[in-house]
């Protein structure tokens, strides 16, 4: 039973799911818009929002916290140098999910997650 369990499993075990979400969050931060399924976009939205909020303060502690979260330093550098100052006055809501259509193979709902 999965009573009162929060979060989506996305059909994967814990480690592959976390790796996929980390990589997807890094892609959203680097490219600023990514096409993916609706479930993955909703799952990665909170990760991206938290990372941007952390990146708004360019301290050593926030850099180390972000480096623990991502596999490479490219998204960390972009968060601290570009996105942090851009969203400095915005209190939240940094992402937008726009429906694009259905995938041809299995009919999954495809959306575009982008930074506002």
Short mmCIF file of N, CA and C in Angstrom, two decimals, residues 12-112:
data_model
loop_
_atom_site.label_atom_id
_atom_site.label_comp_id
_atom_site.label_asym_id
_atom_site.label_seq_id
_atom_site.Cartn_x
_atom_site.Cartn_y
_atom_site.Cartn_z
N UNK A 12 10.33 3.81 -11.89
CA UNK A 12 11.75 3.52 -11.70
C UNK A 12 12.05 3.31 -10.23
N UNK A 13 13.16 2.64 -9.96
CA UNK A 13 13.65 2.54 -8.59
C UNK A 13 14.24 3.87 -8.17
N UNK A 14 14.65 3.97 -6.93
CA UNK A 14 15.06 5.26 -6.37
C UNK A 14 16.28 5.87 -7.06
N UNK A 15 17.35 5.12 -7.20
CA UNK A 15 18.59 5.68 -7.76
C UNK A 15 18.43 6.11 -9.22
N UNK A 16 17.85 5.29 -10.10
CA UNK A 16 17.67 5.76 -11.48
C UNK A 16 16.72 6.95 -11.58
N UNK A 17 15.70 6.97 -10.73
CA UNK A 17 14.76 8.09 -10.74
C UNK A 17 15.44 9.38 -10.33
N UNK A 18 16.25 9.33 -9.26
CA UNK A 18 16.96 10.54 -8.83
C UNK A 18 17.97 11.00 -9.87
N UNK A 19 18.66 10.07 -10.52
CA UNK A 19 19.62 10.44 -11.55
C UNK A 19 18.92 11.10 -12.73
N UNK A 20 17.78 10.54 -13.15
CA UNK A 20 17.04 11.12 -14.26
C UNK A 20 16.55 12.52 -13.92
N UNK A 21 16.04 12.72 -12.71
CA UNK A 21 15.53 14.03 -12.33
C UNK A 21 16.66 15.05 -12.18
N UNK A 22 17.81 14.63 -11.69
CA UNK A 22 18.96 15.53 -11.60
C UNK A 22 19.39 15.99 -12.99
N UNK A 23 19.49 15.03 -13.93
CA UNK A 23 19.90 15.37 -15.28
C UNK A 23 18.87 16.24 -15.98
N UNK A 24 17.59 15.96 -15.77
CA UNK A 24 16.54 16.77 -16.39
C UNK A 24 16.54 18.18 -15.80
N UNK A 25 16.75 18.30 -14.50
CA UNK A 25 16.81 19.62 -13.87
C UNK A 25 18.01 20.40 -14.40
N UNK A 26 19.15 19.74 -14.58
CA UNK A 26 20.32 20.42 -15.14
C UNK A 26 20.04 20.88 -16.56
N UNK A 27 19.33 20.08 -17.35
CA UNK A 27 19.00 20.47 -18.72
C UNK A 27 18.06 21.67 -18.73
N UNK A 28 17.09 21.69 -17.83
CA UNK A 28 16.17 22.83 -17.77
C UNK A 28 16.93 24.09 -17.40
N UNK A 29 17.87 23.99 -16.49
CA UNK A 29 18.64 25.17 -16.07
C UNK A 29 19.57 25.64 -17.18
N UNK A 30 20.24 24.72 -17.86
CA UNK A 30 21.20 25.11 -18.89
C UNK A 30 20.51 25.63 -20.14
N UNK A 31 19.50 24.90 -20.63
CA UNK A 31 18.87 25.25 -21.90
C UNK A 31 17.64 26.14 -21.74
N UNK A 32 17.12 26.27 -20.55
CA UNK A 32 15.98 27.11 -20.18
C UNK A 32 14.64 26.64 -20.72
N UNK A 33 14.61 25.64 -21.59
CA UNK A 33 13.36 24.98 -21.95
C UNK A 33 13.66 23.59 -22.49
N UNK A 34 12.82 22.63 -22.08
CA UNK A 34 13.03 21.22 -22.42
C UNK A 34 11.66 20.59 -22.66
N UNK A 35 11.56 19.73 -23.68
CA UNK A 35 10.34 18.98 -23.92
C UNK A 35 10.46 17.62 -23.25
N UNK A 36 9.44 17.25 -22.48
CA UNK A 36 9.45 15.98 -21.76
C UNK A 36 8.00 15.59 -21.49
N UNK A 37 7.79 14.47 -20.79
CA UNK A 37 6.43 14.07 -20.47
C UNK A 37 5.90 14.91 -19.31
N UNK A 38 4.59 14.92 -19.19
CA UNK A 38 3.97 15.76 -18.17
C UNK A 38 4.34 15.32 -16.75
N UNK A 39 4.40 14.03 -16.51
CA UNK A 39 4.73 13.54 -15.17
C UNK A 39 6.15 13.91 -14.77
N UNK A 40 7.09 13.78 -15.72
CA UNK A 40 8.48 14.15 -15.43
C UNK A 40 8.62 15.64 -15.20
N UNK A 41 7.89 16.44 -15.98
CA UNK A 41 7.96 17.89 -15.83
C UNK A 41 7.42 18.32 -14.47
N UNK A 42 6.33 17.71 -14.04
CA UNK A 42 5.77 18.06 -12.73
C UNK A 42 6.70 17.62 -11.60
N UNK A 43 7.41 16.50 -11.80
CA UNK A 43 8.31 16.03 -10.76
C UNK A 43 9.57 16.88 -10.68
N UNK A 44 10.06 17.38 -11.82
CA UNK A 44 11.31 18.14 -11.83
C UNK A 44 11.09 19.62 -11.50
N UNK A 45 9.84 20.07 -11.57
CA UNK A 45 9.57 21.49 -11.32
C UNK A 45 10.02 21.92 -9.93
N UNK A 46 9.75 21.12 -8.92
CA UNK A 46 10.12 21.51 -7.55
C UNK A 46 11.63 21.52 -7.37
N UNK A 47 12.35 20.63 -8.05
CA UNK A 47 13.81 20.61 -7.95
C UNK A 47 14.40 21.87 -8.55
N UNK A 48 13.89 22.28 -9.71
CA UNK A 48 14.39 23.48 -10.37
C UNK A 48 14.08 24.72 -9.55
N UNK A 49 12.86 24.78 -9.00
CA UNK A 49 12.46 25.95 -8.21
C UNK A 49 13.35 26.09 -6.96
N UNK A 50 13.62 24.98 -6.30
CA UNK A 50 14.48 25.04 -5.11
C UNK A 50 15.90 25.43 -5.47
N UNK A 51 16.39 24.93 -6.60
CA UNK A 51 17.75 25.26 -7.02
C UNK A 51 17.88 26.74 -7.34
N UNK A 52 16.89 27.31 -8.00
CA UNK A 52 16.94 28.74 -8.32
C UNK A 52 16.87 29.58 -7.05
N UNK A 53 16.03 29.17 -6.12
CA UNK A 53 15.94 29.89 -4.85
C UNK A 53 17.27 29.83 -4.11
N UNK A 54 17.93 28.69 -4.13
CA UNK A 54 19.25 28.58 -3.50
C UNK A 54 20.27 29.44 -4.23
N UNK A 55 20.18 29.51 -5.55
CA UNK A 55 21.13 30.26 -6.34
C UNK A 55 20.97 31.76 -6.26
N UNK A 56 19.91 32.24 -5.64
CA UNK A 56 19.70 33.68 -5.51
C UNK A 56 20.70 34.31 -4.54
N UNK A 57 21.23 33.50 -3.62
CA UNK A 57 22.26 33.99 -2.70
C UNK A 57 23.61 33.44 -3.15
N UNK A 58 24.49 34.26 -3.70
CA UNK A 58 25.77 33.74 -4.23
C UNK A 58 26.82 33.55 -3.14
N UNK A 59 26.55 32.69 -2.20
CA UNK A 59 27.50 32.42 -1.13
C UNK A 59 28.20 31.08 -1.38
N UNK A 60 29.26 30.84 -0.65
CA UNK A 60 29.98 29.58 -0.77
C UNK A 60 29.11 28.41 -0.31
N UNK A 61 28.31 28.64 0.71
CA UNK A 61 27.43 27.58 1.21
C UNK A 61 26.40 27.19 0.16
N UNK A 62 25.82 28.16 -0.53
CA UNK A 62 24.83 27.84 -1.56
C UNK A 62 25.50 27.16 -2.76
N UNK A 63 26.73 27.56 -3.09
CA UNK A 63 27.46 26.89 -4.18
C UNK A 63 27.71 25.42 -3.84
N UNK A 64 28.13 25.15 -2.61
CA UNK A 64 28.38 23.77 -2.19
C UNK A 64 27.10 22.94 -2.14
N UNK A 65 26.01 23.56 -1.73
CA UNK A 65 24.72 22.87 -1.70
C UNK A 65 24.28 22.49 -3.11
N UNK A 66 24.48 23.40 -4.07
CA UNK A 66 24.11 23.12 -5.45
C UNK A 66 25.05 22.09 -6.08
N UNK A 67 26.32 22.13 -5.73
CA UNK A 67 27.26 21.14 -6.28
C UNK A 67 26.94 19.73 -5.79
N UNK A 68 26.36 19.60 -4.60
CA UNK A 68 25.92 18.29 -4.13
C UNK A 68 24.73 17.79 -4.92
N UNK A 69 23.94 18.72 -5.44
CA UNK A 69 22.70 18.35 -6.12
C UNK A 69 22.92 17.96 -7.58
N UNK A 70 23.86 18.63 -8.27
CA UNK A 70 24.07 18.38 -9.69
C UNK A 70 25.38 17.64 -9.92
N UNK A 71 25.46 16.93 -11.06
CA UNK A 71 26.64 16.13 -11.36
C UNK A 71 27.79 16.97 -11.91
N UNK A 72 27.49 18.05 -12.62
CA UNK A 72 28.53 18.90 -13.19
C UNK A 72 28.39 20.31 -12.63
N UNK A 73 29.37 21.15 -12.94
CA UNK A 73 29.31 22.51 -12.40
C UNK A 73 28.70 23.51 -13.38
N UNK A 74 28.31 23.09 -14.58
CA UNK A 74 27.70 24.02 -15.54
C UNK A 74 26.38 24.60 -15.04
N UNK A 75 25.44 23.78 -14.54
CA UNK A 75 24.20 24.38 -14.04
C UNK A 75 24.42 25.24 -12.80
N UNK A 76 25.40 24.87 -11.96
CA UNK A 76 25.68 25.65 -10.75
C UNK A 76 26.20 27.03 -11.13
N UNK A 77 27.10 27.06 -12.10
CA UNK A 77 27.65 28.33 -12.56
C UNK A 77 26.56 29.22 -13.15
N UNK A 78 25.67 28.63 -13.95
CA UNK A 78 24.59 29.42 -14.56
C UNK A 78 23.61 29.91 -13.50
N UNK A 79 23.33 29.07 -12.50
CA UNK A 79 22.42 29.48 -11.43
C UNK A 79 22.96 30.68 -10.67
N UNK A 80 24.23 30.62 -10.31
CA UNK A 80 24.79 31.69 -9.48
C UNK A 80 25.10 32.96 -10.26
N UNK A 81 25.47 32.83 -11.54
CA UNK A 81 25.89 34.01 -12.29
C UNK A 81 24.77 34.63 -13.13
N UNK A 82 23.86 33.81 -13.66
CA UNK A 82 22.85 34.33 -14.58
C UNK A 82 21.46 34.32 -13.96
N UNK A 83 21.01 33.15 -13.51
CA UNK A 83 19.62 33.02 -13.07
C UNK A 83 19.37 33.64 -11.70
N UNK A 84 20.34 33.57 -10.80
CA UNK A 84 20.17 34.18 -9.49
C UNK A 84 19.90 35.67 -9.57
N UNK A 85 20.74 36.44 -10.26
CA UNK A 85 20.45 37.87 -10.41
C UNK A 85 19.17 38.16 -11.20
N UNK A 86 18.85 37.30 -12.18
CA UNK A 86 17.64 37.54 -12.98
C UNK A 86 16.37 37.44 -12.14
N UNK A 87 16.34 36.47 -11.22
CA UNK A 87 15.15 36.25 -10.40
C UNK A 87 15.32 36.78 -8.98
N UNK A 88 16.20 37.75 -8.77
CA UNK A 88 16.49 38.24 -7.43
C UNK A 88 15.26 38.84 -6.75
N UNK A 89 14.41 39.52 -7.50
CA UNK A 89 13.24 40.17 -6.90
C UNK A 89 11.98 39.32 -7.01
N UNK A 90 12.03 38.23 -7.74
CA UNK A 90 10.84 37.39 -7.93
C UNK A 90 10.71 36.43 -6.74
N UNK A 91 9.54 36.35 -6.09
CA UNK A 91 9.40 35.53 -4.89
C UNK A 91 9.20 34.04 -5.15
N UNK A 92 9.09 33.62 -6.38
CA UNK A 92 8.89 32.21 -6.69
C UNK A 92 8.21 32.06 -8.03
N UNK A 93 7.88 30.84 -8.41
CA UNK A 93 7.21 30.60 -9.67
C UNK A 93 8.11 30.87 -10.85
N UNK A 94 9.24 30.18 -10.91
CA UNK A 94 10.23 30.43 -11.95
C UNK A 94 10.01 29.59 -13.20
N UNK A 95 9.14 28.58 -13.13
CA UNK A 95 8.95 27.67 -14.26
C UNK A 95 7.53 27.74 -14.77
N UNK A 96 7.39 27.35 -16.04
CA UNK A 96 6.08 27.30 -16.70
C UNK A 96 6.02 25.98 -17.45
N UNK A 97 4.87 25.31 -17.38
CA UNK A 97 4.67 24.06 -18.10
C UNK A 97 3.60 24.30 -19.15
N UNK A 98 3.96 24.10 -20.43
CA UNK A 98 3.05 24.32 -21.55
C UNK A 98 2.84 23.00 -22.26
N UNK A 99 1.58 22.62 -22.49
CA UNK A 99 1.28 21.37 -23.18
C UNK A 99 1.57 21.52 -24.66
N UNK A 100 2.25 20.51 -25.23
CA UNK A 100 2.64 20.56 -26.64
C UNK A 100 1.80 19.61 -27.47
N UNK A 101 1.54 18.43 -26.96
CA UNK A 101 0.76 17.44 -27.71
C UNK A 101 0.99 16.06 -27.15
N UNK A 102 0.78 15.06 -28.01
CA UNK A 102 0.96 13.68 -27.60
C UNK A 102 2.11 13.06 -28.38
N UNK A 103 2.84 12.16 -27.71
CA UNK A 103 3.94 11.46 -28.36
C UNK A 103 3.35 10.43 -29.31
N UNK A 104 3.98 10.28 -30.47
CA UNK A 104 3.44 9.41 -31.51
C UNK A 104 3.45 7.94 -31.12
N UNK A 105 4.49 7.49 -30.43
CA UNK A 105 4.64 6.07 -30.14
C UNK A 105 3.62 5.53 -29.16
N UNK A 106 3.48 6.18 -28.00
CA UNK A 106 2.61 5.65 -26.96
C UNK A 106 1.51 6.61 -26.54
N UNK A 107 1.45 7.79 -27.13
CA UNK A 107 0.38 8.72 -26.81
C UNK A 107 0.57 9.47 -25.51
N UNK A 108 1.78 9.47 -24.97
CA UNK A 108 2.04 10.17 -23.71
C UNK A 108 1.94 11.68 -23.94
N UNK A 109 1.45 12.38 -22.94
CA UNK A 109 1.31 13.83 -23.01
C UNK A 109 2.70 14.48 -22.95
N UNK A 110 3.05 15.23 -23.98
CA UNK A 110 4.35 15.92 -24.05
C UNK A 110 4.13 17.38 -23.69
N UNK A 111 4.98 17.89 -22.81
CA UNK A 111 4.90 19.28 -22.39
C UNK A 111 6.28 19.91 -22.53
N UNK A 112 6.29 21.23 -22.50
CA UNK A 112 7.55 21.97 -22.51
C UNK A 112 7.67 22.70 -21.20
#
